[in-house]
Short mmCIF file of C-alpha atoms in Angstrom, two decimals:
data_model
loop_
_atom_site.label_atom_id
_atom_site.label_comp_id
_atom_site.label_asym_id
_atom_site.label_seq_id
_atom_site.Cartn_x
_atom_site.Cartn_y
_atom_site.Cartn_z
CA MET H 15 151.44 97.79 111.55
CA ALA H 16 154.90 98.90 110.45
CA TYR H 17 158.13 98.13 112.21
CA SER H 18 160.37 101.01 113.25
CA THR H 19 163.66 101.56 111.43
CA GLU H 20 165.51 100.35 114.56
CA VAL H 21 163.66 97.04 114.48
CA ILE H 22 164.23 96.60 110.75
CA ASP H 23 167.94 97.41 111.17
CA HIS H 24 168.38 94.75 113.87
CA TYR H 25 166.19 92.30 112.02
CA GLU H 26 168.12 92.63 108.77
CA ASN H 27 171.56 92.89 110.38
CA PRO H 28 171.26 91.05 113.67
CA ARG H 29 174.28 91.55 115.94
CA ASN H 30 175.93 88.73 117.83
CA VAL H 31 174.02 85.79 116.42
CA GLY H 32 175.53 82.50 117.48
CA THR H 33 176.28 80.34 120.46
CA LEU H 34 178.86 80.14 123.22
CA ASP H 35 180.03 76.94 124.85
CA SER H 36 177.31 76.28 127.40
CA LYS H 37 179.58 73.89 129.30
CA ASP H 38 182.07 76.67 130.06
CA ASP H 39 181.79 77.71 133.74
CA PHE H 40 182.04 81.37 132.73
CA VAL H 41 179.21 81.12 130.25
CA GLY H 42 175.61 81.65 131.37
CA THR H 43 172.76 80.48 129.19
CA GLY H 44 169.21 81.81 129.30
CA LEU H 45 166.53 80.02 127.37
CA VAL H 46 163.07 81.54 127.43
CA GLY H 47 159.94 81.39 125.35
CA ALA H 48 156.40 82.57 124.82
CA PRO H 49 154.08 79.64 124.11
CA ALA H 50 151.23 81.74 122.74
CA CYS H 51 153.32 83.14 119.90
CA GLY H 52 155.67 80.17 119.67
CA ASP H 53 158.80 82.28 120.13
CA VAL H 54 161.95 80.87 121.66
CA MET H 55 164.99 82.92 122.61
CA LYS H 56 168.43 81.77 123.70
CA LEU H 57 170.81 84.33 125.13
CA GLN H 58 174.33 83.55 126.35
CA ILE H 59 176.87 85.64 128.19
CA LYS H 60 180.54 85.11 128.84
CA VAL H 61 181.66 86.73 132.05
CA ASN H 62 185.28 87.54 132.91
CA ALA H 63 186.99 87.34 136.32
CA HIS H 64 185.83 90.89 137.18
CA GLY H 65 182.20 90.06 136.69
CA VAL H 66 182.07 91.95 133.40
CA ILE H 67 180.26 90.51 130.39
CA GLU H 68 182.84 90.31 127.65
CA ASP H 69 180.82 88.48 125.06
CA ALA H 70 177.15 87.85 124.35
CA LYS H 71 175.41 85.78 121.71
CA PHE H 72 171.82 85.03 120.89
CA LYS H 73 169.66 82.81 118.78
CA THR H 74 165.99 83.64 118.44
CA PHE H 75 163.20 82.01 116.52
CA GLY H 76 160.34 84.45 116.45
CA CYS H 77 158.97 87.65 115.01
CA GLY H 78 160.99 90.70 113.98
CA SER H 79 160.49 92.39 117.34
CA ALA H 80 161.74 89.36 119.26
CA ILE H 81 164.83 89.14 117.08
CA ALA H 82 165.48 92.87 117.31
CA SER H 83 165.01 92.87 121.11
CA SER H 84 167.53 90.09 121.61
CA SER H 85 169.99 91.55 119.11
CA LEU H 86 169.81 94.95 120.80
CA VAL H 87 170.35 93.63 124.33
CA THR H 88 173.41 91.59 123.33
CA GLU H 89 174.93 94.89 122.18
CA TRP H 90 173.92 96.67 125.36
CA ILE H 91 175.15 94.12 127.87
CA LYS H 92 178.64 93.69 126.43
CA GLY H 93 181.07 95.54 128.70
CA LYS H 94 178.51 95.80 131.50
CA THR H 95 178.77 94.06 134.86
CA ILE H 96 176.23 91.33 135.46
CA ASP H 97 174.44 93.57 137.97
CA GLU H 98 174.15 96.38 135.45
CA ALA H 99 172.96 93.97 132.77
CA GLY H 100 170.44 92.45 135.18
CA SER H 101 168.84 95.83 135.77
CA ILE H 102 167.94 96.43 132.11
CA LYS H 103 164.19 96.89 131.91
CA ASN H 104 161.97 95.77 129.10
CA THR H 105 160.45 99.24 128.89
CA THR H 106 163.85 100.66 127.93
CA ILE H 107 164.19 98.06 125.19
CA ALA H 108 160.65 98.67 123.93
CA GLN H 109 161.20 102.41 123.95
CA HIS H 110 164.46 102.21 122.03
CA LEU H 111 162.92 99.98 119.37
CA ALA H 112 159.63 101.92 119.36
CA LEU H 113 157.70 98.68 119.82
CA PRO H 114 153.92 98.94 119.54
CA PRO H 115 151.87 97.73 122.56
CA VAL H 116 151.15 94.31 121.00
CA LYS H 117 154.88 93.67 120.77
CA ILE H 118 155.85 94.66 124.31
CA HIS H 119 155.97 91.02 125.36
CA CYS H 120 158.92 90.53 122.95
CA SER H 121 160.99 92.99 124.95
CA MET H 122 159.87 91.25 128.15
CA LEU H 123 161.22 88.03 126.72
CA ALA H 124 164.61 89.69 126.16
CA GLU H 125 164.63 90.96 129.76
CA ASP H 126 163.76 87.46 131.00
CA ALA H 127 166.52 85.99 128.84
CA ILE H 128 169.21 88.24 130.35
CA ARG H 129 168.04 87.40 133.87
CA ALA H 130 167.98 83.67 133.09
CA ALA H 131 171.49 83.81 131.63
CA ILE H 132 172.83 85.66 134.69
CA GLN H 133 171.14 83.23 137.03
CA ASP H 134 172.59 80.29 135.15
CA TYR H 135 176.06 81.85 135.35
CA LYS H 136 175.71 82.47 139.10
CA GLU H 137 174.56 78.93 139.77
CA LYS H 138 177.52 77.56 137.85
CA GLN H 139 179.92 79.75 139.84
CA LYS H 140 178.41 78.59 143.12
CA ALA H 141 178.81 74.97 142.08
CA ALA H 142 182.37 75.44 140.78
CA MET F 22 132.89 85.79 136.98
CA PHE F 23 132.55 84.43 133.46
CA ASP F 24 132.46 80.65 133.61
CA PRO F 25 131.71 78.75 130.39
CA PHE F 26 130.93 75.52 132.24
CA THR F 27 128.27 77.04 134.50
CA LEU F 28 126.83 78.93 131.57
CA PHE F 29 125.97 75.64 129.87
CA GLY F 30 125.22 73.75 133.08
CA LEU F 31 128.13 71.41 132.45
CA LYS F 32 130.34 69.75 135.00
CA LYS F 33 133.58 71.64 135.49
CA GLN F 34 136.11 69.16 134.17
CA TYR F 35 138.50 68.70 131.26
CA ASP F 36 136.80 65.60 129.91
CA LEU F 37 133.90 66.80 127.84
CA ASP F 38 131.35 65.11 125.60
CA MET F 39 131.32 67.20 122.41
CA GLU F 40 127.77 66.19 121.53
CA LEU F 41 126.56 67.28 124.93
CA LEU F 42 128.34 70.59 124.51
CA GLU F 43 126.81 71.17 121.12
CA GLU F 44 123.30 70.40 122.39
CA ALA F 45 123.76 72.79 125.30
CA TYR F 46 125.13 75.43 122.94
CA PHE F 47 122.22 75.26 120.49
CA ALA F 48 119.66 75.20 123.27
CA ALA F 49 121.21 78.25 124.91
CA GLN F 50 121.55 80.12 121.65
CA LYS F 51 117.91 79.45 120.77
CA LYS F 52 116.80 81.22 123.94
CA THR F 53 118.70 84.36 123.04
CA HIS F 54 117.81 84.44 119.36
CA PRO F 55 116.69 87.92 118.20
CA ASP F 56 113.38 86.45 116.89
CA GLN F 57 112.36 85.75 120.48
CA PHE F 58 112.85 89.38 121.39
CA SER F 59 111.15 91.15 118.48
CA LYS F 60 108.52 92.65 120.79
CA SER F 61 110.82 93.24 123.76
CA SER F 62 112.19 96.51 125.08
CA SER F 63 115.58 97.72 123.90
CA GLU F 64 117.08 96.86 127.31
CA GLU F 65 115.88 93.30 126.98
CA LYS F 66 117.22 93.15 123.44
CA ALA F 67 120.60 94.42 124.56
CA GLU F 68 120.64 91.94 127.44
CA ALA F 69 119.85 89.06 125.07
CA SER F 70 122.53 90.09 122.64
CA LYS F 71 125.11 90.30 125.43
CA ARG F 72 124.10 86.87 126.61
CA SER F 73 124.36 85.55 123.09
CA ALA F 74 127.91 86.90 122.83
CA ASP F 75 128.80 85.23 126.16
CA ILE F 76 127.41 81.94 124.89
CA ASN F 77 129.52 82.12 121.75
CA ARG F 78 132.60 82.97 123.77
CA ALA F 79 131.95 80.09 126.17
CA TYR F 80 131.42 77.68 123.30
CA LEU F 81 134.71 78.63 121.65
CA ILE F 82 136.57 78.08 124.93
CA LEU F 83 134.99 74.71 125.69
CA LYS F 84 135.26 73.37 122.16
CA ASP F 85 139.02 73.94 122.01
CA PRO F 86 140.89 71.49 124.29
CA LEU F 87 143.78 73.91 124.86
CA LYS F 88 141.52 76.82 125.77
CA ARG F 89 139.41 74.57 127.96
CA ALA F 90 142.49 73.32 129.81
CA GLU F 91 143.79 76.86 130.18
CA PHE F 92 140.52 78.05 131.69
CA LEU F 93 140.52 75.22 134.23
CA LEU F 94 144.18 75.72 135.14
CA ARG F 95 143.86 79.47 135.57
CA GLU F 96 141.50 78.75 138.42
CA THR F 97 143.87 76.34 140.16
CA ASN F 98 147.17 78.02 139.49
CA LYS F 99 148.32 81.58 139.22
CA ASP F 100 151.74 80.96 137.70
CA LEU F 101 150.67 79.64 134.34
CA PHE F 102 153.35 79.41 131.66
CA SER F 103 156.68 79.89 133.38
CA HIS F 104 159.70 79.01 131.26
CA ASP F 105 160.64 75.37 130.84
CA PRO F 106 164.28 75.36 129.61
CA LEU F 107 164.50 71.63 128.94
CA PHE F 108 161.51 71.69 126.68
CA LEU F 109 162.60 74.94 125.06
CA GLU F 110 165.85 73.24 124.11
CA GLU F 111 163.72 70.73 122.23
CA VAL F 112 161.73 73.51 120.56
CA MET F 113 165.00 75.15 119.53
CA GLN F 114 166.04 71.90 117.89
CA TRP F 115 162.74 71.58 116.03
CA LYS F 116 163.02 75.14 114.79
CA GLU F 117 166.52 74.47 113.56
CA GLN F 118 165.40 71.31 111.78
CA ALA F 119 162.49 73.14 110.19
CA ALA F 120 164.81 75.95 109.10
CA ALA F 121 167.00 73.28 107.47
CA LYS F 122 163.87 72.11 105.61
CA GLU F 123 163.69 68.79 107.44
CA ASP F 124 160.23 67.30 107.65
CA ILE F 125 159.38 67.14 111.35
CA ARG F 126 155.61 66.95 111.06
CA ASP F 127 155.42 63.31 112.14
CA ASP F 128 157.61 64.09 115.12
CA LEU F 129 155.38 66.96 116.14
CA LEU F 130 152.17 65.03 115.58
CA SER F 131 153.27 62.13 117.74
CA THR F 132 154.48 64.55 120.44
CA GLN F 133 151.11 66.27 120.28
CA LYS F 134 149.30 62.98 120.70
CA THR F 135 151.38 62.00 123.74
CA LEU F 136 150.86 65.42 125.29
CA PHE F 137 147.08 65.28 124.84
CA ASN F 138 147.09 61.94 126.64
CA THR F 139 149.18 63.40 129.45
CA LEU F 140 146.83 66.36 129.70
CA GLU F 141 143.78 64.17 129.96
CA THR F 142 145.33 61.80 132.50
CA SER F 143 146.72 64.55 134.69
CA PHE F 144 143.36 66.32 134.85
CA LYS F 145 141.72 63.06 135.83
CA GLN F 146 144.27 62.54 138.59
CA LYS F 147 144.11 66.18 139.63
CA GLU F 148 147.82 66.62 139.00
CA TYR F 149 147.54 70.21 137.93
CA GLU F 150 151.23 70.97 137.71
CA GLU F 151 151.65 68.12 135.28
CA ALA F 152 148.61 69.32 133.34
CA GLU F 153 150.07 72.80 133.21
CA ARG F 154 153.35 71.50 131.84
CA ALA F 155 151.54 69.49 129.18
CA LEU F 156 149.44 72.50 128.21
CA TYR F 157 152.53 74.70 127.97
CA GLN F 158 154.20 72.22 125.64
CA LEU F 159 151.03 71.58 123.64
CA THR F 160 150.61 75.29 123.01
CA TYR F 161 154.05 75.37 121.42
CA VAL F 162 153.53 72.22 119.37
CA HIS F 163 150.11 73.38 118.21
CA LYS F 164 151.41 76.77 117.12
CA PHE F 165 154.41 75.21 115.40
CA LEU F 166 152.29 72.70 113.51
CA LYS F 167 150.12 75.53 112.23
CA GLU F 168 153.22 77.37 111.06
CA ILE F 169 154.78 74.55 109.08
CA TRP F 170 151.69 72.88 107.69
#
Protein backbone atom coordinates (compact mmCIF):
# COMPACT_ATOMS: atom_id res chain seq x y z
CA MET A 1 0.00 0.00 0.00
CA ALA A 2 1.38 3.40 -0.94
CA TYR A 3 0.82 6.62 0.93
CA SER A 4 -0.65 9.57 -0.94
CA THR A 5 1.55 12.58 -1.69
CA GLU A 6 -0.41 14.57 0.93
CA VAL A 7 0.43 12.05 3.63
CA ILE A 8 4.09 11.92 2.62
CA ASP A 9 4.27 15.73 2.59
CA HIS A 10 2.89 15.99 6.14
CA TYR A 11 4.95 13.05 7.30
CA GLU A 12 8.21 14.47 5.99
CA ASN A 13 7.45 18.09 6.90
CA PRO A 14 5.07 17.89 9.83
CA ARG A 15 3.54 21.27 10.73
CA ASN A 16 3.22 22.52 14.28
CA VAL A 17 5.13 19.81 16.09
CA GLY A 18 5.71 20.69 19.72
CA THR A 19 3.96 21.39 22.97
CA LEU A 20 2.14 24.26 24.63
CA ASP A 21 2.09 24.93 28.35
CA SER A 22 -0.60 22.55 29.57
CA LYS A 23 -0.93 24.50 32.82
CA ASP A 24 -2.05 27.63 30.97
CA ASP A 25 -5.82 28.17 31.45
CA PHE A 26 -6.17 29.07 27.78
CA VAL A 27 -4.49 25.90 26.60
CA GLY A 28 -6.52 22.74 26.05
CA THR A 29 -4.78 19.39 25.82
CA GLY A 30 -6.17 16.29 24.14
CA LEU A 31 -4.40 13.00 24.60
CA VAL A 32 -5.80 10.02 22.74
CA GLY A 33 -4.58 6.66 21.60
CA ALA A 34 -5.34 3.43 19.80
CA PRO A 35 -4.17 0.44 21.83
CA ALA A 36 -4.35 -2.05 18.97
CA CYS A 37 -1.81 -0.16 16.87
CA GLY A 38 0.02 1.40 19.81
CA ASP A 39 -0.45 4.95 18.54
CA VAL A 40 -0.60 7.91 20.89
CA MET A 41 -1.50 11.44 19.85
CA LYS A 42 -1.28 14.66 21.82
CA LEU A 43 -2.95 17.75 20.43
CA GLN A 44 -2.96 21.14 22.13
CA ILE A 45 -4.80 24.34 21.35
CA LYS A 46 -4.35 27.85 22.62
CA VAL A 47 -7.58 29.79 22.59
CA ASN A 48 -7.82 33.59 22.73
CA ALA A 49 -10.44 35.72 24.52
CA HIS A 50 -12.77 35.53 21.49
CA GLY A 51 -12.85 31.78 21.52
CA VAL A 52 -10.59 31.56 18.47
CA ILE A 53 -7.77 29.03 18.31
CA GLU A 54 -4.63 31.05 17.78
CA ASP A 55 -2.09 28.29 18.10
CA ALA A 56 -2.07 24.51 17.85
CA LYS A 57 0.67 21.96 18.42
CA PHE A 58 0.86 18.21 18.25
CA LYS A 59 3.07 15.31 19.10
CA THR A 60 2.24 11.91 17.68
CA PHE A 61 3.92 8.56 17.98
CA GLY A 62 2.45 6.35 15.32
CA CYS A 63 2.27 5.52 11.66
CA GLY A 64 2.56 7.99 8.78
CA SER A 65 -1.20 8.40 8.52
CA ALA A 66 -1.56 9.22 12.21
CA ILE A 67 1.21 11.81 11.99
CA ALA A 68 -0.20 13.30 8.79
CA SER A 69 -3.74 13.44 10.24
CA SER A 70 -2.61 15.32 13.33
CA SER A 71 -0.31 17.62 11.37
CA LEU A 72 -3.11 18.48 8.94
CA VAL A 73 -5.69 19.25 11.62
CA THR A 74 -3.36 21.58 13.51
CA GLU A 75 -3.16 23.61 10.29
CA TRP A 76 -6.91 23.52 9.80
CA ILE A 77 -7.97 24.53 13.29
CA LYS A 78 -5.72 27.57 13.61
CA GLY A 79 -7.87 30.67 13.20
CA LYS A 80 -11.09 28.70 13.71
CA THR A 81 -13.44 29.08 16.66
CA ILE A 82 -13.57 26.12 19.00
CA ASP A 83 -17.06 25.29 17.72
CA GLU A 84 -15.87 25.25 14.12
CA ALA A 85 -12.86 23.15 15.07
CA GLY A 86 -15.06 20.76 17.03
CA SER A 87 -17.18 20.07 13.98
CA ILE A 88 -14.29 18.77 11.85
CA LYS A 89 -15.14 15.22 10.80
CA ASN A 90 -12.70 12.41 10.37
CA THR A 91 -14.13 11.68 6.92
CA THR A 92 -12.99 15.12 5.75
CA ILE A 93 -9.50 14.44 7.06
CA ALA A 94 -9.39 10.99 5.49
CA GLN A 95 -10.64 12.34 2.19
CA HIS A 96 -8.08 15.14 2.08
CA LEU A 97 -5.22 12.74 2.81
CA ALA A 98 -6.67 10.01 0.57
CA LEU A 99 -6.36 7.50 3.40
CA PRO A 100 -7.07 3.88 2.51
CA PRO A 101 -9.83 2.10 4.52
CA VAL A 102 -7.35 0.41 6.89
CA LYS A 103 -6.05 3.82 7.91
CA ILE A 104 -9.38 5.52 8.57
CA HIS A 105 -8.98 4.99 12.30
CA CYS A 106 -5.95 7.35 12.22
CA SER A 107 -8.18 10.20 11.09
CA MET A 108 -10.69 9.23 13.77
CA LEU A 109 -7.93 9.59 16.31
CA ALA A 110 -7.25 13.14 15.08
CA GLU A 111 -10.95 14.00 15.38
CA ASP A 112 -11.00 12.56 18.91
CA ALA A 113 -7.89 14.56 19.79
CA ILE A 114 -9.45 17.89 18.74
CA ARG A 115 -12.60 17.12 20.74
CA ALA A 116 -10.56 16.11 23.79
CA ALA A 117 -8.48 19.29 23.59
CA ILE A 118 -11.60 21.47 23.33
CA GLN A 119 -13.23 19.66 26.22
CA ASP A 120 -10.13 20.11 28.35
CA TYR A 121 -10.08 23.83 27.52
CA LYS A 122 -13.77 24.21 28.40
CA GLU A 123 -13.36 22.42 31.71
CA LYS A 124 -10.46 24.67 32.61
CA GLN A 125 -12.49 27.77 31.77
CA LYS A 126 -15.38 26.57 33.91
CA ALA A 127 -13.04 25.98 36.84
CA ALA A 128 -11.23 29.31 36.41
CA MET B 1 -22.90 -16.59 18.33
CA PHE B 2 -19.30 -17.77 18.10
CA ASP B 3 -18.08 -18.67 21.57
CA PRO B 4 -14.66 -20.31 21.89
CA PHE B 5 -15.35 -21.50 25.44
CA THR B 6 -18.55 -23.36 24.58
CA LEU B 7 -16.91 -24.79 21.49
CA PHE B 8 -14.39 -26.62 23.66
CA GLY B 9 -16.77 -27.26 26.54
CA LEU B 10 -14.69 -25.08 28.83
CA LYS B 11 -15.88 -22.92 31.68
CA LYS B 12 -16.27 -19.31 30.63
CA GLN B 13 -13.60 -17.63 32.72
CA TYR B 14 -10.25 -15.89 32.33
CA ASP B 15 -8.30 -18.42 34.34
CA LEU B 16 -7.53 -21.27 32.00
CA ASP B 17 -5.49 -24.45 32.27
CA MET B 18 -3.36 -24.51 29.10
CA GLU B 19 -3.02 -28.28 29.15
CA LEU B 20 -6.77 -28.68 29.34
CA LEU B 21 -7.17 -26.29 26.44
CA GLU B 22 -4.67 -28.16 24.33
CA GLU B 23 -6.34 -31.51 25.02
CA ALA B 24 -9.73 -30.09 24.09
CA TYR B 25 -8.24 -28.55 20.96
CA PHE B 26 -6.64 -31.76 19.71
CA ALA B 27 -9.72 -33.81 20.51
CA ALA B 28 -11.94 -31.38 18.62
CA GLN B 29 -9.59 -31.15 15.68
CA LYS B 30 -9.40 -34.93 15.41
CA LYS B 31 -13.15 -35.11 14.91
CA THR B 32 -13.04 -32.73 11.98
CA HIS B 33 -9.94 -34.13 10.31
CA PRO B 34 -10.42 -34.62 6.53
CA ASP B 35 -9.46 -38.33 6.86
CA GLN B 36 -12.69 -38.91 8.78
CA PHE B 37 -14.71 -37.49 5.93
CA SER B 38 -13.11 -39.18 2.92
CA LYS B 39 -16.34 -41.02 2.10
CA SER B 40 -18.71 -38.21 3.08
CA SER B 41 -20.77 -35.96 0.86
CA SER B 42 -19.36 -32.61 -0.23
CA GLU B 43 -21.79 -30.82 2.14
CA GLU B 44 -20.48 -32.83 5.05
CA LYS B 45 -16.92 -32.13 3.97
CA ALA B 46 -17.62 -28.41 3.76
CA GLU B 47 -19.31 -28.48 7.16
CA ALA B 48 -16.31 -30.26 8.70
CA SER B 49 -13.87 -27.82 7.19
CA LYS B 50 -15.88 -24.86 8.49
CA ARG B 51 -15.93 -26.41 11.92
CA SER B 52 -12.22 -27.00 11.75
CA ALA B 53 -11.66 -23.33 10.94
CA ASP B 54 -13.85 -22.33 13.91
CA ILE B 55 -11.84 -24.60 16.18
CA ASN B 56 -8.58 -23.01 15.07
CA ARG B 57 -10.00 -19.54 15.56
CA ALA B 58 -11.28 -20.44 19.03
CA TYR B 59 -7.94 -21.93 19.98
CA LEU B 60 -6.04 -18.81 18.94
CA ILE B 61 -8.37 -16.64 21.02
CA LEU B 62 -8.20 -18.79 24.15
CA LYS B 63 -4.46 -19.38 23.99
CA ASP B 64 -3.67 -15.66 23.96
CA PRO B 65 -4.42 -14.05 27.36
CA LEU B 66 -5.14 -10.64 25.82
CA LYS B 67 -7.54 -12.02 23.22
CA ARG B 68 -9.19 -14.22 25.83
CA ALA B 69 -9.70 -11.25 28.14
CA GLU B 70 -11.02 -9.15 25.28
CA PHE B 71 -13.56 -11.79 24.32
CA LEU B 72 -14.83 -12.02 27.90
CA LEU B 73 -14.99 -8.25 28.34
CA ARG B 74 -16.81 -7.66 25.08
CA GLU B 75 -19.67 -9.65 26.52
CA THR B 76 -19.83 -7.64 29.74
CA ASN B 77 -19.07 -4.19 28.44
CA LYS B 78 -19.85 -2.33 25.27
CA ASP B 79 -17.47 0.59 25.72
CA LEU B 80 -14.20 -1.25 25.42
CA PHE B 81 -11.08 0.86 24.95
CA SER B 82 -12.04 4.43 25.68
CA HIS B 83 -9.12 6.82 26.08
CA ASP B 84 -7.21 6.85 29.34
CA PRO B 85 -5.25 10.15 29.38
CA LEU B 86 -3.24 9.43 32.52
CA PHE B 87 -1.92 6.21 31.13
CA LEU B 88 -1.38 7.74 27.70
CA GLU B 89 0.84 10.34 29.34
CA GLU B 90 2.97 7.43 30.55
CA VAL B 91 3.00 5.89 27.07
CA MET B 92 4.10 9.23 25.65
CA GLN B 93 6.99 9.25 28.09
CA TRP B 94 8.03 5.72 27.16
CA LYS B 95 7.93 6.59 23.48
CA GLU B 96 10.09 9.62 24.10
CA GLN B 97 12.58 7.56 26.09
CA ALA B 98 12.68 4.92 23.37
CA ALA B 99 13.19 7.61 20.74
CA ALA B 100 16.13 8.87 22.82
CA LYS B 101 17.52 5.31 22.68
CA GLU B 102 17.02 4.68 26.39
CA ASP B 103 16.58 1.05 27.32
CA ILE B 104 13.10 0.77 28.82
CA ARG B 105 12.56 -2.94 28.32
CA ASP B 106 12.86 -3.78 32.02
CA ASP B 107 10.38 -1.03 32.83
CA LEU B 108 7.91 -2.37 30.31
CA LEU B 109 8.38 -5.98 31.36
CA SER B 110 7.74 -5.23 35.01
CA THR B 111 4.69 -3.12 34.08
CA GLN B 112 3.44 -6.00 31.96
CA LYS B 113 3.84 -8.40 34.85
CA THR B 114 1.92 -6.16 37.25
CA LEU B 115 -0.83 -5.65 34.71
CA PHE B 116 -1.24 -9.39 34.10
CA ASN B 117 -1.66 -9.85 37.85
CA THR B 118 -4.24 -7.07 37.95
CA LEU B 119 -6.09 -8.63 35.03
CA GLU B 120 -6.22 -12.03 36.67
CA THR B 121 -7.31 -10.67 40.05
CA SER B 122 -9.97 -8.37 38.64
CA PHE B 123 -11.52 -11.18 36.62
CA LYS B 124 -11.60 -13.34 39.73
CA GLN B 125 -13.32 -10.57 41.66
CA LYS B 126 -15.61 -9.75 38.76
CA GLU B 127 -14.35 -6.19 38.65
CA TYR B 128 -14.75 -5.82 34.93
CA GLU B 129 -13.98 -2.13 34.70
CA GLU B 130 -10.65 -2.74 36.36
CA ALA B 131 -10.03 -5.70 34.06
CA GLU B 132 -10.84 -3.53 31.07
CA ARG B 133 -8.38 -0.88 32.18
CA ALA B 134 -5.67 -3.49 32.67
CA LEU B 135 -6.36 -4.98 29.26
CA TYR B 136 -6.23 -1.55 27.62
CA GLN B 137 -2.85 -0.87 29.17
CA LEU B 138 -1.54 -4.37 28.49
CA THR B 139 -2.41 -4.04 24.82
CA TYR B 140 -0.20 -0.96 24.61
CA VAL B 141 2.67 -2.48 26.57
CA HIS B 142 2.51 -5.69 24.57
CA LYS B 143 2.56 -3.86 21.25
CA PHE B 144 5.37 -1.59 22.41
CA LEU B 145 7.51 -4.48 23.62
CA LYS B 146 7.14 -6.14 20.23
CA GLU B 147 8.24 -2.92 18.55
CA ILE B 148 11.41 -2.36 20.54
CA TRP B 149 12.56 -5.92 21.04
